[in-house]
Amino acid sequence: MVVGIDSFKDSSKRNHSVFAFVSSTNGTDENTYKCTKYFSRCIIKSNEKEDEKTPSVVLKNFMIDALNAYFKKNNTYPDKIFIFRDGVSEGKFLYINDCEIPSVRLAFSEINPNYKPNYAFIIVNKRGNARFFYKKDDHFQNPPAGTVVDKTVVKNDGEFYLIPQTADRGTVAPSHFYIIDGKNMTLDLVKIQTFAYKLTHLYYNWPGQIRIPAILQYASKLARLIGESLHRPHSPCHQD
């Protein structure tokens, strides 16, 4: 299962923001992953303290609902879960570690105390200032799509830059990935990087690659739609 999480400020209400959650509900068929059906939830929360609407509490409830939606379609719970989180600056990484990740684990235990899937919690930042160049025949050009940089310029082992697109003009902007929790994930870093790159091809409103995994773009689109236009959670009949 793949999950995308993003937030967006509500333009009509001061100190309010939208917390959007999108997850895939397709199962696997002969080790082939399909990502065509989705479950979505969102909530408008005040930036002031509200215990029942804090992101960590909301995330736990949304994750439980998503797992149950997956079970309803596949008659089993997913054994691997990739959670992509946007809308987080480096200054909030400690909050993610202390609040949101424990909420995800709590959701697993509430489903079943013995349910312990392999999962990775990955923060994605698409607004960085880093730029990379590829030297060919004494000329510098943009790196080809699919280029990964995970040495020298990164601080941690679970951190990498991904260049999923090509650019005809200017310099291509990489997306920055931080795997802040993935100790029990059985896939190695290269496979996670490859999977993240493949997910950038699955956004159905664009014929090519996008800068971030498609599931995260769907969450961003939902959060923006609620924050700019609806100003209320979407109807439950549109959650699937």
mmCIF file of C-alpha atoms in Angstrom:
data_model
loop_
_atom_site.group_PDB
_atom_site.id
_atom_site.type_symbol
_atom_site.label_atom_id
_atom_site.label_comp_id
_atom_site.label_asym_id
_atom_site.label_seq_id
_atom_site.Cartn_x
_atom_site.Cartn_y
_atom_site.Cartn_z
ATOM 1 C CA MET A 1 0.000 0.000 0.000
ATOM 2 C CA VAL A 2 1.188 3.501 -0.825
ATOM 3 C CA VAL A 3 0.108 6.540 1.211
ATOM 4 C CA GLY A 4 0.414 10.252 0.468
ATOM 5 C CA ILE A 5 -0.055 12.955 3.128
ATOM 6 C CA ASP A 6 -0.037 16.718 2.650
ATOM 7 C CA SER A 7 -1.396 19.880 4.254
ATOM 8 C CA PHE A 8 -2.555 23.225 2.908
ATOM 9 C CA LYS A 9 -3.692 26.484 4.516
ATOM 10 C CA ASP A 10 -7.399 27.221 4.292
ATOM 11 C CA SER A 11 -7.752 30.544 2.478
ATOM 12 C CA SER A 12 -11.113 31.376 4.077
ATOM 13 C CA LYS A 13 -10.279 30.723 7.739
ATOM 14 C CA ARG A 14 -7.433 32.247 9.645
ATOM 15 C CA ASN A 15 -5.172 29.794 11.486
ATOM 16 C CA HIS A 16 -6.848 26.806 9.842
ATOM 17 C CA SER A 17 -5.283 24.257 7.524
ATOM 18 C CA VAL A 18 -6.324 21.160 5.594
ATOM 19 C CA PHE A 19 -4.804 17.769 6.383
ATOM 20 C CA ALA A 20 -5.246 15.419 3.394
ATOM 21 C CA PHE A 21 -4.637 11.669 3.261
ATOM 22 C CA VAL A 22 -4.713 9.453 0.144
ATOM 23 C CA SER A 23 -3.870 5.746 -0.033
ATOM 24 C CA SER A 24 -3.950 3.037 -2.667
ATOM 25 C CA THR A 25 -6.313 0.090 -2.272
ATOM 26 C CA ASN A 26 -5.000 -2.183 -5.024
ATOM 27 C CA GLY A 27 -3.443 -5.440 -4.001
ATOM 28 C CA THR A 28 -0.519 -7.184 -5.677
ATOM 29 C CA ASP A 29 -0.915 -9.660 -8.508
ATOM 30 C CA GLU A 30 2.023 -12.028 -9.097
ATOM 31 C CA ASN A 31 4.428 -9.522 -7.516
ATOM 32 C CA THR A 32 3.125 -6.781 -9.812
ATOM 33 C CA TYR A 33 1.983 -3.688 -7.985
ATOM 34 C CA LYS A 34 -1.025 -1.844 -9.345
ATOM 35 C CA CYS A 35 -1.871 1.678 -8.252
ATOM 36 C CA THR A 36 -5.176 2.643 -9.854
ATOM 37 C CA LYS A 37 -7.703 2.736 -7.011
ATOM 38 C CA TYR A 38 -7.549 5.081 -4.043
ATOM 39 C CA PHE A 39 -9.040 5.904 -0.669
ATOM 40 C CA SER A 40 -9.019 9.513 0.544
ATOM 41 C CA ARG A 41 -9.814 11.445 3.691
ATOM 42 C CA CYS A 42 -9.264 15.026 4.804
ATOM 43 C CA ILE A 43 -10.021 17.308 7.720
ATOM 44 C CA ILE A 44 -9.865 21.039 8.365
ATOM 45 C CA LYS A 45 -8.095 21.709 11.635
ATOM 46 C CA SER A 46 -7.251 24.770 13.676
ATOM 47 C CA ASN A 47 -3.567 25.486 14.176
ATOM 48 C CA GLU A 48 -4.398 26.038 17.828
ATOM 49 C CA LYS A 49 -4.320 22.966 20.059
ATOM 50 C CA GLU A 50 -7.320 20.692 19.587
ATOM 51 C CA ASP A 51 -6.648 17.224 20.934
ATOM 52 C CA GLU A 52 -9.159 15.448 18.712
ATOM 53 C CA LYS A 53 -7.853 17.168 15.576
ATOM 54 C CA THR A 54 -4.094 17.142 16.069
ATOM 55 C CA PRO A 55 -2.325 15.671 13.013
ATOM 56 C CA SER A 56 -1.052 12.685 14.986
ATOM 57 C CA VAL A 57 -4.548 11.687 16.189
ATOM 58 C CA VAL A 58 -6.051 12.337 12.755
ATOM 59 C CA LEU A 59 -3.304 10.328 11.061
ATOM 60 C CA LYS A 60 -3.954 7.323 13.290
ATOM 61 C CA ASN A 61 -7.680 7.364 12.495
ATOM 62 C CA PHE A 62 -7.107 7.877 8.768
ATOM 63 C CA MET A 63 -4.570 5.047 8.666
ATOM 64 C CA ILE A 64 -6.996 2.660 10.352
ATOM 65 C CA ASP A 65 -9.719 3.618 7.864
ATOM 66 C CA ALA A 66 -7.301 3.159 4.945
ATOM 67 C CA LEU A 67 -6.191 -0.270 6.145
ATOM 68 C CA ASN A 68 -9.802 -1.356 6.541
ATOM 69 C CA ALA A 69 -10.586 -0.070 3.034
ATOM 70 C CA TYR A 70 -7.645 -2.093 1.718
ATOM 71 C CA PHE A 71 -8.861 -5.176 3.586
ATOM 72 C CA LYS A 72 -12.373 -4.744 2.192
ATOM 73 C CA LYS A 73 -11.067 -4.947 -1.392
ATOM 74 C CA ASN A 74 -8.341 -7.557 -0.927
ATOM 75 C CA ASN A 75 -9.453 -9.615 2.067
ATOM 76 C CA THR A 76 -6.050 -9.074 3.633
ATOM 77 C CA TYR A 77 -3.979 -6.250 5.069
ATOM 78 C CA PRO A 78 -0.903 -4.985 3.209
ATOM 79 C CA ASP A 79 2.454 -6.428 4.208
ATOM 80 C CA LYS A 80 4.422 -3.422 2.894
ATOM 81 C CA ILE A 81 3.409 0.221 3.336
ATOM 82 C CA PHE A 82 5.168 3.273 1.885
ATOM 83 C CA ILE A 83 4.127 6.561 3.487
ATOM 84 C CA PHE A 84 5.146 9.734 1.634
ATOM 85 C CA ARG A 85 4.767 12.969 3.615
ATOM 86 C CA ASP A 86 4.896 16.478 2.126
ATOM 87 C CA GLY A 87 4.414 19.903 3.677
ATOM 88 C CA VAL A 88 7.114 19.400 6.324
ATOM 89 C CA SER A 89 10.231 21.512 6.831
ATOM 90 C CA GLU A 90 13.397 20.128 8.406
ATOM 91 C CA GLY A 91 12.531 21.953 11.609
ATOM 92 C CA LYS A 92 9.480 19.698 12.043
ATOM 93 C CA PHE A 93 11.277 16.385 11.566
ATOM 94 C CA LEU A 94 11.481 15.904 15.326
ATOM 95 C CA TYR A 95 7.700 16.346 15.603
ATOM 96 C CA ILE A 96 7.178 13.748 12.870
ATOM 97 C CA ASN A 97 9.473 11.337 14.706
ATOM 98 C CA ASP A 98 7.855 11.898 18.088
ATOM 99 C CA CYS A 99 4.180 12.165 17.092
ATOM 100 C CA GLU A 100 3.176 11.027 13.618
ATOM 101 C CA ILE A 101 5.307 7.886 13.351
ATOM 102 C CA PRO A 102 4.116 6.542 16.744
ATOM 103 C CA SER A 103 0.553 7.246 15.559
ATOM 104 C CA VAL A 104 1.135 5.040 12.520
ATOM 105 C CA ARG A 105 2.454 2.246 14.721
ATOM 106 C CA LEU A 106 -0.519 2.656 17.056
ATOM 107 C CA ALA A 107 -2.873 2.296 14.083
ATOM 108 C CA PHE A 108 -1.201 -1.011 13.206
ATOM 109 C CA SER A 109 -1.591 -2.316 16.752
ATOM 110 C CA GLU A 110 -5.251 -1.273 16.905
ATOM 111 C CA ILE A 111 -5.945 -3.236 13.735
ATOM 112 C CA ASN A 112 -4.347 -6.285 15.350
ATOM 113 C CA PRO A 113 -1.685 -6.511 18.067
ATOM 114 C CA ASN A 114 0.164 -9.031 15.892
ATOM 115 C CA TYR A 115 -0.046 -6.928 12.725
ATOM 116 C CA LYS A 116 3.459 -5.585 12.058
ATOM 117 C CA PRO A 117 3.874 -4.717 8.374
ATOM 118 C CA ASN A 118 7.091 -3.572 6.781
ATOM 119 C CA TYR A 119 6.777 0.162 6.318
ATOM 120 C CA ALA A 120 8.812 3.225 5.428
ATOM 121 C CA PHE A 121 7.947 6.805 6.399
ATOM 122 C CA ILE A 122 9.457 9.126 3.788
ATOM 123 C CA ILE A 123 9.397 12.925 3.811
ATOM 124 C CA VAL A 124 9.537 14.564 0.384
ATOM 125 C CA ASN A 125 10.671 18.136 -0.199
ATOM 126 C CA LYS A 126 10.242 19.535 -3.707
ATOM 127 C CA ARG A 127 11.155 23.154 -2.865
ATOM 128 C CA GLY A 128 14.878 22.826 -2.240
ATOM 129 C CA ASN A 129 17.630 24.964 -3.752
ATOM 130 C CA ALA A 130 19.974 22.120 -4.740
ATOM 131 C CA ARG A 131 20.893 21.759 -8.418
ATOM 132 C CA PHE A 132 22.969 19.072 -10.111
ATOM 133 C CA PHE A 133 24.753 18.970 -13.452
ATOM 134 C CA TYR A 134 25.989 16.195 -15.695
ATOM 135 C CA LYS A 135 29.296 16.686 -17.498
ATOM 136 C CA LYS A 136 29.451 15.273 -21.015
ATOM 137 C CA ASP A 137 32.119 16.066 -23.619
ATOM 138 C CA ASP A 138 33.388 19.042 -21.604
ATOM 139 C CA HIS A 139 29.869 20.488 -21.449
ATOM 140 C CA PHE A 140 27.526 20.668 -18.485
ATOM 141 C CA GLN A 141 23.900 19.684 -18.935
ATOM 142 C CA ASN A 142 20.940 18.529 -16.888
ATOM 143 C CA PRO A 143 21.183 14.980 -15.526
ATOM 144 C CA PRO A 144 18.945 12.416 -17.260
ATOM 145 C CA ALA A 145 15.597 11.533 -15.698
ATOM 146 C CA GLY A 146 15.946 8.895 -13.015
ATOM 147 C CA THR A 147 19.240 10.203 -11.664
ATOM 148 C CA VAL A 148 19.708 9.595 -7.933
ATOM 149 C CA VAL A 149 22.253 11.376 -5.736
ATOM 150 C CA ASP A 150 22.792 9.674 -2.381
ATOM 151 C CA LYS A 151 26.461 10.318 -1.691
ATOM 152 C CA THR A 152 28.651 13.289 -0.672
ATOM 153 C CA VAL A 153 25.922 15.970 -0.507
ATOM 154 C CA VAL A 154 23.545 14.111 1.849
ATOM 155 C CA LYS A 155 23.811 13.994 5.625
ATOM 156 C CA ASN A 156 22.288 10.587 6.377
ATOM 157 C CA ASP A 157 22.186 7.119 4.827
ATOM 158 C CA GLY A 158 18.429 7.237 4.256
ATOM 159 C CA GLU A 159 18.520 10.528 2.374
ATOM 160 C CA PHE A 160 18.683 11.048 -1.384
ATOM 161 C CA TYR A 161 17.898 13.429 -4.230
ATOM 162 C CA LEU A 162 15.837 12.190 -7.161
ATOM 163 C CA ILE A 163 15.629 13.874 -10.562
ATOM 164 C CA PRO A 164 12.482 12.388 -12.105
ATOM 165 C CA GLN A 165 12.011 14.802 -15.008
ATOM 166 C CA THR A 166 13.882 16.312 -17.929
ATOM 167 C CA ALA A 167 14.006 20.055 -18.566
ATOM 168 C CA ASP A 168 14.390 21.688 -21.987
ATOM 169 C CA ARG A 169 15.137 25.090 -20.474
ATOM 170 C CA GLY A 170 16.966 26.076 -17.326
ATOM 171 C CA THR A 171 18.109 23.624 -14.677
ATOM 172 C CA VAL A 172 16.032 20.702 -13.530
ATOM 173 C CA ALA A 173 14.993 20.793 -9.852
ATOM 174 C CA PRO A 174 15.493 17.575 -7.867
ATOM 175 C CA SER A 175 13.160 16.307 -5.184
ATOM 176 C CA HIS A 176 14.679 15.592 -1.774
ATOM 177 C CA PHE A 177 13.676 12.380 0.002
ATOM 178 C CA TYR A 178 14.274 11.626 3.688
ATOM 179 C CA ILE A 179 13.584 8.117 4.954
ATOM 180 C CA ILE A 180 13.109 8.954 8.606
ATOM 181 C CA ASP A 181 11.669 5.581 9.615
ATOM 182 C CA GLY A 182 12.241 2.416 7.647
ATOM 183 C CA LYS A 183 14.316 0.184 9.877
ATOM 184 C CA ASN A 184 12.052 -2.823 9.434
ATOM 185 C CA MET A 185 11.577 -2.365 5.673
ATOM 186 C CA THR A 186 12.927 -5.418 3.863
ATOM 187 C CA LEU A 187 13.686 -3.470 0.668
ATOM 188 C CA ASP A 188 17.119 -1.921 0.332
ATOM 189 C CA LEU A 189 17.700 1.749 -0.439
ATOM 190 C CA VAL A 190 18.184 1.241 -4.190
ATOM 191 C CA LYS A 191 14.808 -0.510 -4.534
ATOM 192 C CA ILE A 192 13.084 2.239 -2.562
ATOM 193 C CA GLN A 193 14.689 4.845 -4.842
ATOM 194 C CA THR A 194 13.570 2.922 -7.924
ATOM 195 C CA PHE A 195 10.060 2.549 -6.561
ATOM 196 C CA ALA A 196 9.840 6.282 -5.792
ATOM 197 C CA TYR A 197 10.939 7.070 -9.359
ATOM 198 C CA LYS A 198 8.354 4.704 -10.859
ATOM 199 C CA LEU A 199 5.621 6.328 -8.772
ATOM 200 C CA THR A 200 6.349 9.678 -10.466
ATOM 201 C CA HIS A 201 5.004 8.151 -13.724
ATOM 202 C CA LEU A 202 1.551 7.343 -12.320
ATOM 203 C CA TYR A 203 -0.100 10.752 -12.156
ATOM 204 C CA TYR A 204 -3.027 10.414 -14.547
ATOM 205 C CA ASN A 205 -3.457 14.135 -15.230
ATOM 206 C CA TRP A 206 -0.056 14.325 -16.927
ATOM 207 C CA PRO A 207 1.415 12.089 -19.662
ATOM 208 C CA GLY A 208 4.992 12.129 -18.322
ATOM 209 C CA GLN A 209 6.762 12.141 -14.979
ATOM 210 C CA ILE A 210 6.054 14.619 -12.214
ATOM 211 C CA ARG A 211 8.401 15.861 -9.484
ATOM 212 C CA ILE A 212 7.000 13.750 -6.646
ATOM 213 C CA PRO A 213 5.315 10.330 -6.324
ATOM 214 C CA ALA A 214 1.822 10.436 -7.801
ATOM 215 C CA ILE A 215 0.149 9.428 -4.537
ATOM 216 C CA LEU A 216 1.617 12.541 -2.932
ATOM 217 C CA GLN A 217 0.444 14.730 -5.800
ATOM 218 C CA TYR A 218 -3.098 13.407 -5.319
ATOM 219 C CA ALA A 219 -2.927 14.323 -1.622
ATOM 220 C CA SER A 220 -1.580 17.782 -2.501
ATOM 221 C CA LYS A 221 -4.330 18.288 -5.066
ATOM 222 C CA LEU A 222 -7.000 17.243 -2.554
ATOM 223 C CA ALA A 223 -5.617 19.539 0.162
ATOM 224 C CA ARG A 224 -5.477 22.487 -2.248
ATOM 225 C CA LEU A 225 -9.014 21.813 -3.523
ATOM 226 C CA ILE A 226 -10.415 21.813 0.003
ATOM 227 C CA GLY A 227 -8.349 24.786 1.167
ATOM 228 C CA GLU A 228 -9.052 27.027 -1.832
ATOM 229 C CA SER A 229 -12.544 26.047 -2.984
ATOM 230 C CA LEU A 230 -14.686 23.779 -0.805
ATOM 231 C CA HIS A 231 -13.544 24.901 2.675
ATOM 232 C CA ARG A 232 -15.069 21.724 4.101
ATOM 233 C CA PRO A 233 -14.223 18.006 3.868
ATOM 234 C CA HIS A 234 -15.375 16.303 0.687
ATOM 235 C CA SER A 235 -18.426 14.048 0.731
ATOM 236 C CA PRO A 236 -17.917 10.521 2.083
ATOM 237 C CA CYS A 237 -19.321 9.132 -1.171
ATOM 238 C CA HIS A 238 -16.210 10.490 -2.922
ATOM 239 C CA GLN A 239 -13.689 8.913 -0.574
ATOM 240 C CA ASP A 240 -13.061 5.953 -2.910
#
